[in-house]
mmCIF file of C-alpha atoms in Angstrom:
data_model
loop_
_atom_site.group_PDB
_atom_site.id
_atom_site.type_symbol
_atom_site.label_atom_id
_atom_site.label_comp_id
_atom_site.label_asym_id
_atom_site.label_seq_id
_atom_site.Cartn_x
_atom_site.Cartn_y
_atom_site.Cartn_z
ATOM 1 C CA MET A 778 115.276 110.962 97.826
ATOM 2 C CA TRP A 779 116.042 114.421 96.685
ATOM 3 C CA LEU A 780 117.034 113.589 93.145
ATOM 4 C CA LEU A 781 114.938 112.615 90.133
ATOM 5 C CA ARG A 782 114.915 108.847 89.869
ATOM 6 C CA ARG A 783 114.727 107.242 86.453
ATOM 7 C CA PRO A 784 113.818 103.551 86.326
ATOM 8 C CA GLY A 785 114.024 103.870 82.576
ATOM 9 C CA PRO A 786 114.372 106.597 79.959
ATOM 10 C CA LEU A 787 111.382 108.790 79.303
ATOM 11 C CA PRO A 788 109.729 108.215 75.926
ATOM 12 C CA GLY A 789 111.468 110.190 73.209
ATOM 13 C CA ILE A 790 114.613 110.830 75.274
ATOM 14 C CA ASN A 791 117.992 109.301 74.497
ATOM 15 C CA PRO A 792 118.998 107.124 77.495
ATOM 16 C CA ARG A 793 122.652 108.196 77.469
ATOM 17 C CA ALA A 794 121.710 111.852 77.176
ATOM 18 C CA ALA A 795 119.270 111.367 80.037
ATOM 19 C CA ALA A 796 122.010 109.791 82.153
ATOM 20 C CA ARG A 797 124.352 112.691 81.422
ATOM 21 C CA GLN A 798 121.584 115.115 82.317
ATOM 22 C CA LEU A 799 120.937 113.232 85.560
ATOM 23 C CA ARG A 800 124.628 113.391 86.498
ATOM 24 C CA LYS A 801 124.633 117.090 85.713
ATOM 25 C CA SER A 802 121.509 117.709 87.781
ATOM 26 C CA HIS A 803 122.988 115.689 90.656
ATOM 27 C CA SER A 804 126.132 117.772 90.591
ATOM 28 C CA SER A 805 124.290 121.059 90.242
ATOM 29 C CA ALA A 806 121.885 120.178 93.056
ATOM 30 C CA LEU A 807 124.900 119.905 95.337
ATOM 31 C CA GLN A 808 126.928 122.809 93.943
ATOM 32 C CA GLU A 809 124.365 125.512 93.079
ATOM 33 C CA LEU A 810 125.703 127.643 95.853
ATOM 34 C CA LYS A 811 126.778 131.170 96.473
ATOM 35 C CA THR A 812 129.281 132.316 99.085
ATOM 36 C CA ASN A 813 127.923 134.971 101.431
ATOM 37 C CA SER A 814 129.852 137.371 103.646
ATOM 38 C CA GLY A 815 129.940 134.881 106.516
ATOM 39 C CA GLY A 816 131.674 132.293 104.398
ATOM 40 C CA LYS A 817 128.647 129.982 104.379
ATOM 41 C CA LEU A 818 127.261 128.461 101.206
ATOM 42 C CA GLN A 819 123.682 129.065 100.146
ATOM 43 C CA LYS A 820 121.658 127.556 97.323
ATOM 44 C CA GLN A 821 120.059 129.839 94.781
ATOM 45 C CA ILE A 822 116.429 129.626 93.696
ATOM 46 C CA CYS A 823 115.651 128.943 90.031
ATOM 47 C CA GLN A 824 113.074 131.597 89.223
ATOM 48 C CA VAL A 825 111.749 129.711 86.182
ATOM 49 C CA VAL A 826 110.805 126.723 88.334
ATOM 50 C CA LEU A 827 109.484 128.851 91.188
ATOM 51 C CA ASN A 828 107.194 130.747 88.820
ATOM 52 C CA HIS A 829 105.893 127.458 87.428
ATOM 53 C CA PHE A 830 105.292 126.016 90.907
ATOM 54 C CA GLU A 831 103.709 129.262 92.062
ATOM 55 C CA LYS A 832 101.111 129.083 89.321
ATOM 56 C CA GLN A 833 100.344 125.394 89.832
ATOM 57 C CA TYR A 834 100.532 124.935 93.584
ATOM 58 C CA SER A 835 98.717 128.121 94.531
ATOM 59 C CA LYS A 836 95.744 126.587 92.703
ATOM 60 C CA GLU A 837 96.161 123.063 94.056
ATOM 61 C CA LEU A 838 97.044 123.928 97.664
ATOM 62 C CA GLY A 839 95.453 127.327 98.106
ATOM 63 C CA GLU A 840 96.754 129.301 101.084
ATOM 64 C CA LEU A 841 98.803 126.310 102.285
ATOM 65 C CA TRP A 842 101.225 126.939 99.427
ATOM 66 C CA ASN A 843 102.498 130.118 101.116
ATOM 67 C CA SER A 844 103.868 128.256 104.145
ATOM 68 C CA VAL A 845 105.064 125.280 102.082
ATOM 69 C CA ARG A 846 106.872 127.587 99.644
ATOM 70 C CA ARG A 847 108.655 129.341 102.506
ATOM 71 C CA VAL A 848 110.166 126.058 103.707
ATOM 72 C CA LEU A 849 110.975 124.675 100.255
ATOM 73 C CA THR A 850 112.766 127.845 99.179
ATOM 74 C CA THR A 851 114.752 128.249 102.407
ATOM 75 C CA PRO A 852 117.291 125.429 102.914
ATOM 76 C CA GLN A 853 118.168 126.901 106.304
ATOM 77 C CA PHE A 854 114.772 125.588 107.483
ATOM 78 C CA TRP A 855 115.343 122.033 106.229
ATOM 79 C CA GLN A 856 115.659 119.120 108.636
ATOM 80 C CA TYR A 857 117.357 115.753 108.311
ATOM 81 C CA ALA A 858 116.459 112.623 110.246
ATOM 82 C CA VAL A 859 119.144 110.204 111.445
ATOM 83 C CA LEU A 860 118.301 106.515 110.970
ATOM 84 C CA LEU A 861 120.641 104.409 113.099
ATOM 85 C CA ASN A 862 122.038 101.221 111.630
ATOM 86 C CA PRO A 863 120.927 98.420 114.006
ATOM 87 C CA PHE A 864 123.682 96.209 112.637
ATOM 88 C CA HIS A 865 126.459 98.632 113.553
ATOM 89 C CA PHE A 866 126.182 101.729 115.721
ATOM 90 C CA SER A 867 127.806 102.894 118.930
ATOM 91 C CA SER A 868 126.241 104.338 122.049
ATOM 92 C CA GLU A 869 128.459 107.381 121.478
ATOM 93 C CA VAL A 870 126.462 108.282 118.349
ATOM 94 C CA GLU A 871 123.164 107.928 120.166
ATOM 95 C CA ASN A 872 124.415 109.967 123.121
ATOM 96 C CA ASP A 873 125.705 112.636 120.759
ATOM 97 C CA LEU A 874 122.273 112.883 119.122
ATOM 98 C CA LEU A 875 120.536 113.187 122.488
ATOM 99 C CA SER A 876 122.978 115.863 123.648
ATOM 100 C CA LYS A 877 122.169 117.902 120.533
ATOM 101 C CA GLY A 878 118.429 117.811 121.177
ATOM 102 C CA TYR A 879 117.462 114.908 118.914
ATOM 103 C CA ARG A 880 114.640 112.569 119.955
ATOM 104 C CA LEU A 881 113.171 109.328 118.649
ATOM 105 C CA LEU A 882 110.705 109.825 115.824
ATOM 106 C CA PHE A 883 108.497 107.048 117.223
ATOM 107 C CA PRO A 884 109.261 106.428 120.921
ATOM 108 C CA GLU A 885 108.561 102.805 121.813
ATOM 109 C CA SER A 886 106.481 103.773 124.845
ATOM 110 C CA SER A 887 104.064 105.986 122.918
ATOM 111 C CA SER A 888 104.074 104.652 119.367
ATOM 112 C CA CYS A 889 101.433 102.417 117.838
ATOM 113 C CA PHE A 890 103.934 101.470 115.145
ATOM 114 C CA ARG A 891 106.096 98.400 115.292
ATOM 115 C CA PRO A 892 109.205 99.421 117.307
ATOM 116 C CA SER A 893 111.638 98.652 114.482
ATOM 117 C CA PHE A 894 113.308 101.965 113.738
ATOM 118 C CA LYS A 895 115.750 103.974 115.741
ATOM 119 C CA CYS A 896 115.191 107.171 113.810
ATOM 120 C CA TYR A 897 116.128 110.437 115.499
ATOM 121 C CA ILE A 898 114.782 113.884 114.629
ATOM 122 C CA THR A 899 114.988 117.400 115.994
ATOM 123 C CA SER A 900 112.546 120.286 115.646
ATOM 124 C CA ALA A 901 115.390 122.700 114.932
ATOM 125 C CA PRO A 902 116.842 122.882 111.415
ATOM 126 C CA ASP A 903 119.957 120.754 111.556
ATOM 127 C CA ARG A 904 122.035 118.273 109.583
ATOM 128 C CA PHE A 905 124.051 115.682 111.475
ATOM 129 C CA PRO A 906 127.487 115.079 109.862
ATOM 130 C CA ALA A 907 127.289 112.504 107.074
ATOM 131 C CA GLN A 908 129.604 109.490 107.106
ATOM 132 C CA LYS A 909 131.705 108.748 104.034
ATOM 133 C CA HIS A 910 131.500 105.436 102.200
ATOM 134 C CA ARG A 911 134.409 103.148 103.070
ATOM 135 C CA ALA A 912 134.658 99.795 101.351
ATOM 136 C CA GLY A 913 134.298 96.925 103.786
ATOM 137 C CA ARG A 914 133.088 99.106 106.663
ATOM 138 C CA LEU A 915 129.511 99.588 107.815
ATOM 139 C CA LYS A 916 128.161 103.057 108.504
ATOM 140 C CA GLU A 917 126.483 103.785 111.814
ATOM 141 C CA TYR A 918 123.605 105.895 110.510
ATOM 142 C CA TYR A 919 121.833 107.184 107.417
ATOM 143 C CA LEU A 920 120.542 110.723 106.842
ATOM 144 C CA LEU A 921 117.134 110.999 105.208
ATOM 145 C CA ASN A 922 113.875 112.885 104.982
ATOM 146 C CA ALA A 923 111.791 111.439 107.825
ATOM 147 C CA ALA A 924 108.752 111.264 105.517
ATOM 148 C CA SER A 925 110.471 108.368 103.732
ATOM 149 C CA ILE A 926 109.907 106.240 106.830
ATOM 150 C CA LEU A 927 106.142 106.597 106.397
ATOM 151 C CA ALA A 928 106.247 104.885 102.999
ATOM 152 C CA VAL A 929 107.903 101.849 104.601
ATOM 153 C CA LEU A 930 105.377 101.883 107.444
ATOM 154 C CA ALA A 931 102.558 101.920 104.890
ATOM 155 C CA LEU A 932 104.077 98.930 103.083
ATOM 156 C CA ASP A 933 103.879 96.974 106.383
ATOM 157 C CA ILE A 934 106.308 94.175 105.495
ATOM 158 C CA GLU A 935 105.987 90.858 107.329
ATOM 159 C CA ASN A 936 108.865 88.515 108.114
ATOM 160 C CA GLY A 937 109.588 86.118 105.261
ATOM 161 C CA GLU A 938 107.805 88.107 102.559
ATOM 162 C CA LYS A 939 109.281 88.760 99.125
ATOM 163 C CA VAL A 940 109.678 92.493 98.627
ATOM 164 C CA LEU A 941 110.525 94.605 95.572
ATOM 165 C CA ASP A 942 111.854 98.147 95.855
ATOM 166 C CA MET A 943 111.350 99.021 92.198
ATOM 167 C CA CYS A 944 113.124 102.405 92.000
ATOM 168 C CA ALA A 945 115.428 101.977 94.958
ATOM 169 C CA ALA A 946 118.343 104.429 94.645
ATOM 170 C CA PRO A 947 119.830 105.915 96.709
ATOM 171 C CA GLY A 948 118.685 103.111 99.028
ATOM 172 C CA GLY A 949 117.192 104.704 102.138
ATOM 173 C CA LYS A 950 113.860 102.929 101.890
ATOM 174 C CA SER A 951 115.509 99.550 101.251
ATOM 175 C CA ILE A 952 117.567 100.059 104.406
ATOM 176 C CA ALA A 953 114.434 100.997 106.361
ATOM 177 C CA ALA A 954 112.584 97.966 104.958
ATOM 178 C CA LEU A 955 115.261 95.641 106.331
ATOM 179 C CA GLN A 956 114.888 97.288 109.732
ATOM 180 C CA TYR A 957 111.098 97.014 109.716
ATOM 181 C CA ALA A 958 111.083 93.236 109.196
ATOM 182 C CA CYS A 959 113.213 90.358 107.968
ATOM 183 C CA PRO A 960 111.953 89.650 104.443
ATOM 184 C CA GLY A 961 112.597 86.340 102.753
ATOM 185 C CA LEU A 962 113.845 88.374 99.774
ATOM 186 C CA LEU A 963 114.438 92.052 99.101
ATOM 187 C CA GLN A 964 115.050 92.987 95.484
ATOM 188 C CA SER A 965 116.425 96.522 95.304
ATOM 189 C CA ASN A 966 116.223 97.659 91.710
ATOM 190 C CA GLU A 967 117.604 100.718 89.941
ATOM 191 C CA TYR A 968 117.759 101.033 86.150
ATOM 192 C CA ASP A 969 120.134 103.986 85.795
ATOM 193 C CA ASN A 970 123.767 102.867 85.865
ATOM 194 C CA LEU A 971 125.114 105.749 87.963
ATOM 195 C CA ARG A 972 122.321 105.494 90.510
ATOM 196 C CA SER A 973 122.589 101.700 90.586
ATOM 197 C CA ASN A 974 126.218 102.027 91.707
ATOM 198 C CA TRP A 975 125.087 104.540 94.323
ATOM 199 C CA LEU A 976 122.456 102.056 95.520
ATOM 200 C CA ARG A 977 124.991 99.239 95.767
ATOM 201 C CA ASN A 978 127.391 101.382 97.810
ATOM 202 C CA THR A 979 124.578 102.389 100.146
ATOM 203 C CA LEU A 980 123.407 98.846 100.791
ATOM 204 C CA GLU A 981 126.925 97.527 101.242
ATOM 205 C CA SER A 982 127.556 100.334 103.741
ATOM 206 C CA PHE A 983 124.603 99.413 105.946
ATOM 207 C CA ILE A 984 123.902 95.713 105.552
ATOM 208 C CA PRO A 985 126.271 93.080 106.994
ATOM 209 C CA GLU A 986 127.441 90.303 104.687
ATOM 210 C CA SER A 987 125.420 87.797 106.708
ATOM 211 C CA LEU A 988 122.198 89.477 105.505
ATOM 212 C CA MET A 989 123.252 90.297 101.954
ATOM 213 C CA ASN A 990 122.075 86.833 100.911
ATOM 214 C CA LEU A 991 118.527 88.183 101.417
ATOM 215 C CA VAL A 992 119.157 91.062 99.013
ATOM 216 C CA ILE A 993 119.222 91.120 95.224
ATOM 217 C CA ILE A 994 120.508 94.322 93.609
ATOM 218 C CA SER A 995 119.173 94.486 90.064
ATOM 219 C CA GLN A 996 119.386 96.960 87.206
ATOM 220 C CA LEU A 997 116.151 96.306 85.324
ATOM 221 C CA ASP A 998 113.709 98.658 83.628
ATOM 222 C CA GLY A 999 110.987 98.847 86.260
ATOM 223 C CA ARG A 1000 108.345 98.931 83.540
ATOM 224 C CA GLN A 1001 109.375 95.399 82.499
ATOM 225 C CA ILE A 1002 109.720 93.727 85.907
ATOM 226 C CA GLY A 1003 106.060 92.665 85.959
ATOM 227 C CA ASN A 1004 106.529 90.754 82.715
ATOM 228 C CA LEU A 1005 109.861 89.290 83.826
ATOM 229 C CA HIS A 1006 108.666 88.243 87.298
ATOM 230 C CA PRO A 1007 104.864 87.897 87.264
ATOM 231 C CA GLU A 1008 103.196 87.359 90.650
ATOM 232 C CA ARG A 1009 106.555 86.954 92.396
ATOM 233 C CA PHE A 1010 106.287 89.477 95.233
ATOM 234 C CA ASP A 1011 104.191 89.979 98.361
ATOM 235 C CA LYS A 1012 104.957 93.689 98.611
ATOM 236 C CA VAL A 1013 106.172 96.247 96.068
ATOM 237 C CA LEU A 1014 107.374 99.786 96.724
ATOM 238 C CA VAL A 1015 107.209 102.135 93.738
ATOM 239 C CA ASP A 1016 109.103 105.249 94.809
ATOM 240 C CA ALA A 1017 108.606 106.682 91.371
ATOM 241 C CA PRO A 1018 110.620 109.185 89.309
ATOM 242 C CA CYS A 1019 108.926 112.534 89.747
ATOM 243 C CA SER A 1020 109.357 116.279 89.408
ATOM 244 C CA ASN A 1021 111.322 116.465 92.647
ATOM 245 C CA ASP A 1022 110.172 119.788 94.011
ATOM 246 C CA ARG A 1023 113.085 120.533 96.350
ATOM 247 C CA SER A 1024 115.757 119.634 93.822
ATOM 248 C CA TRP A 1025 114.110 121.332 90.845
ATOM 249 C CA LEU A 1026 113.716 124.615 92.724
ATOM 250 C CA PHE A 1027 117.505 124.914 92.844
ATOM 251 C CA SER A 1028 118.352 124.133 89.214
ATOM 252 C CA SER A 1029 121.326 126.256 88.161
ATOM 253 C CA ASP A 1030 120.664 126.075 84.427
ATOM 254 C CA SER A 1031 117.458 127.929 83.527
ATOM 255 C CA GLN A 1032 117.394 126.372 80.053
ATOM 256 C CA GLN A 1033 117.670 122.901 81.529
ATOM 257 C CA ALA A 1034 114.946 123.804 84.030
ATOM 258 C CA THR A 1035 112.683 124.991 81.220
ATOM 259 C CA LEU A 1036 113.250 121.700 79.378
ATOM 260 C CA ARG A 1037 112.445 119.730 82.539
ATOM 261 C CA LEU A 1038 109.204 121.617 83.020
ATOM 262 C CA ALA A 1039 108.236 121.031 79.385
ATOM 263 C CA GLN A 1040 108.822 117.288 79.830
ATOM 264 C CA ARG A 1041 107.020 117.174 83.164
ATOM 265 C CA LYS A 1042 103.744 116.004 81.647
ATOM 266 C CA LYS A 1043 105.439 112.821 80.420
ATOM 267 C CA LEU A 1044 106.250 111.707 83.953
ATOM 268 C CA SER A 1045 102.717 110.597 84.795
ATOM 269 C CA ALA A 1046 102.758 108.205 81.823
ATOM 270 C CA VAL A 1047 105.973 106.613 83.133
ATOM 271 C CA GLN A 1048 104.540 106.438 86.643
ATOM 272 C CA ILE A 1049 101.433 104.649 85.361
ATOM 273 C CA GLN A 1050 103.612 102.168 83.448
ATOM 274 C CA LEU A 1051 105.609 101.466 86.605
ATOM 275 C CA LEU A 1052 102.441 100.870 88.605
ATOM 276 C CA ARG A 1053 101.012 98.505 85.995
ATOM 277 C CA SER A 1054 104.280 96.578 86.106
ATOM 278 C CA ALA A 1055 104.177 96.505 89.912
ATOM 279 C CA ILE A 1056 100.648 95.090 89.855
ATOM 280 C CA LYS A 1057 101.770 92.312 87.518
ATOM 281 C CA ALA A 1058 104.703 91.554 89.819
ATOM 282 C CA LEU A 1059 102.399 91.139 92.831
ATOM 283 C CA HIS A 1060 100.706 87.873 93.589
ATOM 284 C CA PRO A 1061 96.963 88.109 94.409
ATOM 285 C CA GLY A 1062 96.559 89.396 97.929
ATOM 286 C CA GLY A 1063 99.813 91.344 97.763
ATOM 287 C CA SER A 1064 99.991 95.105 98.149
ATOM 288 C CA LEU A 1065 101.995 98.013 96.790
ATOM 289 C CA VAL A 1066 102.876 101.473 97.993
ATOM 290 C CA TYR A 1067 103.334 104.302 95.512
ATOM 291 C CA SER A 1068 105.288 107.368 96.612
ATOM 292 C CA THR A 1069 106.716 110.555 95.133
ATOM 293 C CA CYS A 1070 108.510 113.621 96.488
ATOM 294 C CA THR A 1071 106.372 116.136 94.626
ATOM 295 C CA LEU A 1072 103.221 118.061 95.455
ATOM 296 C CA SER A 1073 101.919 117.714 91.899
ATOM 297 C CA LYS A 1074 98.367 116.367 91.764
ATOM 298 C CA ALA A 1075 98.999 115.125 88.213
ATOM 299 C CA GLU A 1076 101.766 112.828 89.466
ATOM 300 C CA ASN A 1077 100.021 111.824 92.678
ATOM 301 C CA THR A 1078 96.256 111.531 93.053
ATOM 302 C CA ASP A 1079 95.583 111.626 89.306
ATOM 303 C CA VAL A 1080 97.968 108.709 88.695
ATOM 304 C CA ILE A 1081 96.386 106.560 91.425
ATOM 305 C CA THR A 1082 92.875 107.478 90.283
ATOM 306 C CA HIS A 1083 93.759 106.408 86.746
ATOM 307 C CA ILE A 1084 95.068 103.051 87.999
ATOM 308 C CA LEU A 1085 91.948 102.443 90.099
ATOM 309 C CA ASP A 1086 89.704 103.374 87.174
ATOM 310 C CA THR A 1087 91.488 101.153 84.648
ATOM 311 C CA CYS A 1088 92.739 98.174 86.674
ATOM 312 C CA SER A 1089 89.946 95.948 87.940
ATOM 313 C CA ASN A 1090 92.292 93.795 90.036
ATOM 314 C CA VAL A 1091 93.388 96.437 92.566
ATOM 315 C CA LEU A 1092 91.613 98.116 95.452
ATOM 316 C CA PRO A 1093 92.583 101.111 97.630
ATOM 317 C CA VAL A 1094 93.845 100.404 101.152
ATOM 318 C CA ASP A 1095 93.006 102.734 104.041
ATOM 319 C CA ILE A 1096 96.216 104.210 105.518
ATOM 320 C CA SER A 1097 94.615 107.139 107.341
ATOM 321 C CA THR A 1098 95.627 105.674 110.705
ATOM 322 C CA ILE A 1099 99.239 106.577 109.866
ATOM 323 C CA ALA A 1100 98.297 110.246 109.535
ATOM 324 C CA ARG A 1101 96.415 110.204 112.825
ATOM 325 C CA SER A 1102 99.225 108.434 114.658
ATOM 326 C CA ALA A 1103 102.050 110.555 113.209
ATOM 327 C CA SER A 1104 100.323 113.953 113.213
ATOM 328 C CA ARG A 1105 102.547 115.265 116.008
ATOM 329 C CA GLU A 1106 105.699 115.035 113.905
ATOM 330 C CA PHE A 1107 104.301 115.502 110.368
ATOM 331 C CA ALA A 1108 101.948 117.962 108.708
ATOM 332 C CA PHE A 1109 99.402 116.146 106.530
ATOM 333 C CA SER A 1110 97.049 117.542 103.927
ATOM 334 C CA SER A 1111 93.398 116.932 104.784
ATOM 335 C CA ASP A 1112 92.388 117.113 101.124
ATOM 336 C CA VAL A 1113 93.143 113.475 100.231
ATOM 337 C CA GLN A 1114 91.354 110.124 100.279
ATOM 338 C CA GLN A 1115 91.790 107.443 102.961
ATOM 339 C CA HIS A 1116 94.221 105.504 100.763
ATOM 340 C CA GLU A 1117 96.494 108.560 100.408
ATOM 341 C CA LEU A 1118 98.880 110.663 102.472
ATOM 342 C CA LEU A 1119 100.353 114.006 101.432
ATOM 343 C CA ILE A 1120 103.064 115.284 103.762
ATOM 344 C CA LEU A 1121 103.498 119.061 103.589
ATOM 345 C CA PRO A 1122 106.699 120.683 104.880
ATOM 346 C CA GLU A 1123 106.175 123.413 107.454
ATOM 347 C CA MET A 1124 108.362 125.273 109.947
ATOM 348 C CA GLY A 1125 109.586 122.891 112.652
ATOM 349 C CA ARG A 1126 108.221 119.916 110.710
ATOM 350 C CA ALA A 1127 110.000 120.425 107.412
ATOM 351 C CA TRP A 1128 109.506 116.840 106.206
ATOM 352 C CA GLY A 1129 108.357 116.174 102.692
ATOM 353 C CA PRO A 1130 106.889 116.968 100.346
ATOM 354 C CA MET A 1131 105.890 113.357 99.940
ATOM 355 C CA TYR A 1132 102.846 111.615 98.552
ATOM 356 C CA ILE A 1133 102.042 108.033 99.585
ATOM 357 C CA SER A 1134 99.242 105.751 98.438
ATOM 358 C CA LYS A 1135 98.555 102.055 99.025
ATOM 359 C CA LEU A 1136 96.776 99.525 96.785
ATOM 360 C CA LYS A 1137 96.008 95.824 97.126
ATOM 361 C CA LYS A 1138 95.844 93.263 94.341
ATOM 362 C CA VAL A 1139 92.780 91.036 94.396
#
């Protein structure tokens, strides 16, 4: 979830150049590090991006930006949830998590949510060791930002439904969707070639062959899926390409960062196109969830407001109960509508940023 997802090239940008840029940003996001005296590796802040965010988010979030900025700019504060693979995990892994202070995100005894996920979190900044991809072998768990789980909860998939994950790479939400319910069909789509391969490896690492017949991995332009498959799906998740705040803050190339920021305004147009396509792909009565990993109002509330103002066949869906039920583990902004959630990272609850909104087609 940390990387910029591209369901299709931005207008005016060469697709191959965009793919090369994405690969470069992926590599730099992982390698923008500096060795300190203790031998540990630390990411370095991109001042160009921080200055831009400072100007924008101090206006949009007010005093909240100070605490959010502290978490976003300090990777040592970041937390990673561990989503167990129900199709293949050992008690040793679960015992290891418990011994290290991890706890269930939604304990079955106290949660109002459907007890589908075994997702472990800890209040202390920590990252459980990742498992490498091995062809033909299932992984036991998946590391993710716990806020991603909330988007799947909002989608509220029922058994047998046809589900589209429109911008699915790297695949965490598709995995969570298959744990939440047993859909009749899950189409996990990713347009970018590199990220599509990443998505395929992820799904093949977590889903047994006996369930892969429920999954279609496609490589379509998300903006065209509505025309290609009109009224096909019951639920659609649009985890849209966005100005990924965490990743962008650690851009190593200041010129590339400046170019990204200049192109940022184009993202909302792409996001609107994706949502219009998602609405076409839904049958009447179906619902969609839109999510991003940015704090930007222009890519969040403004996009949804535009859709509601210009599409007469969709209505907002109240998801405020999720915020009330999950307020112990997540910090939510109070400055949103009932059909929206904005998760703000804070110390001890460093999940997000993530924006989630739900609409229903009528």
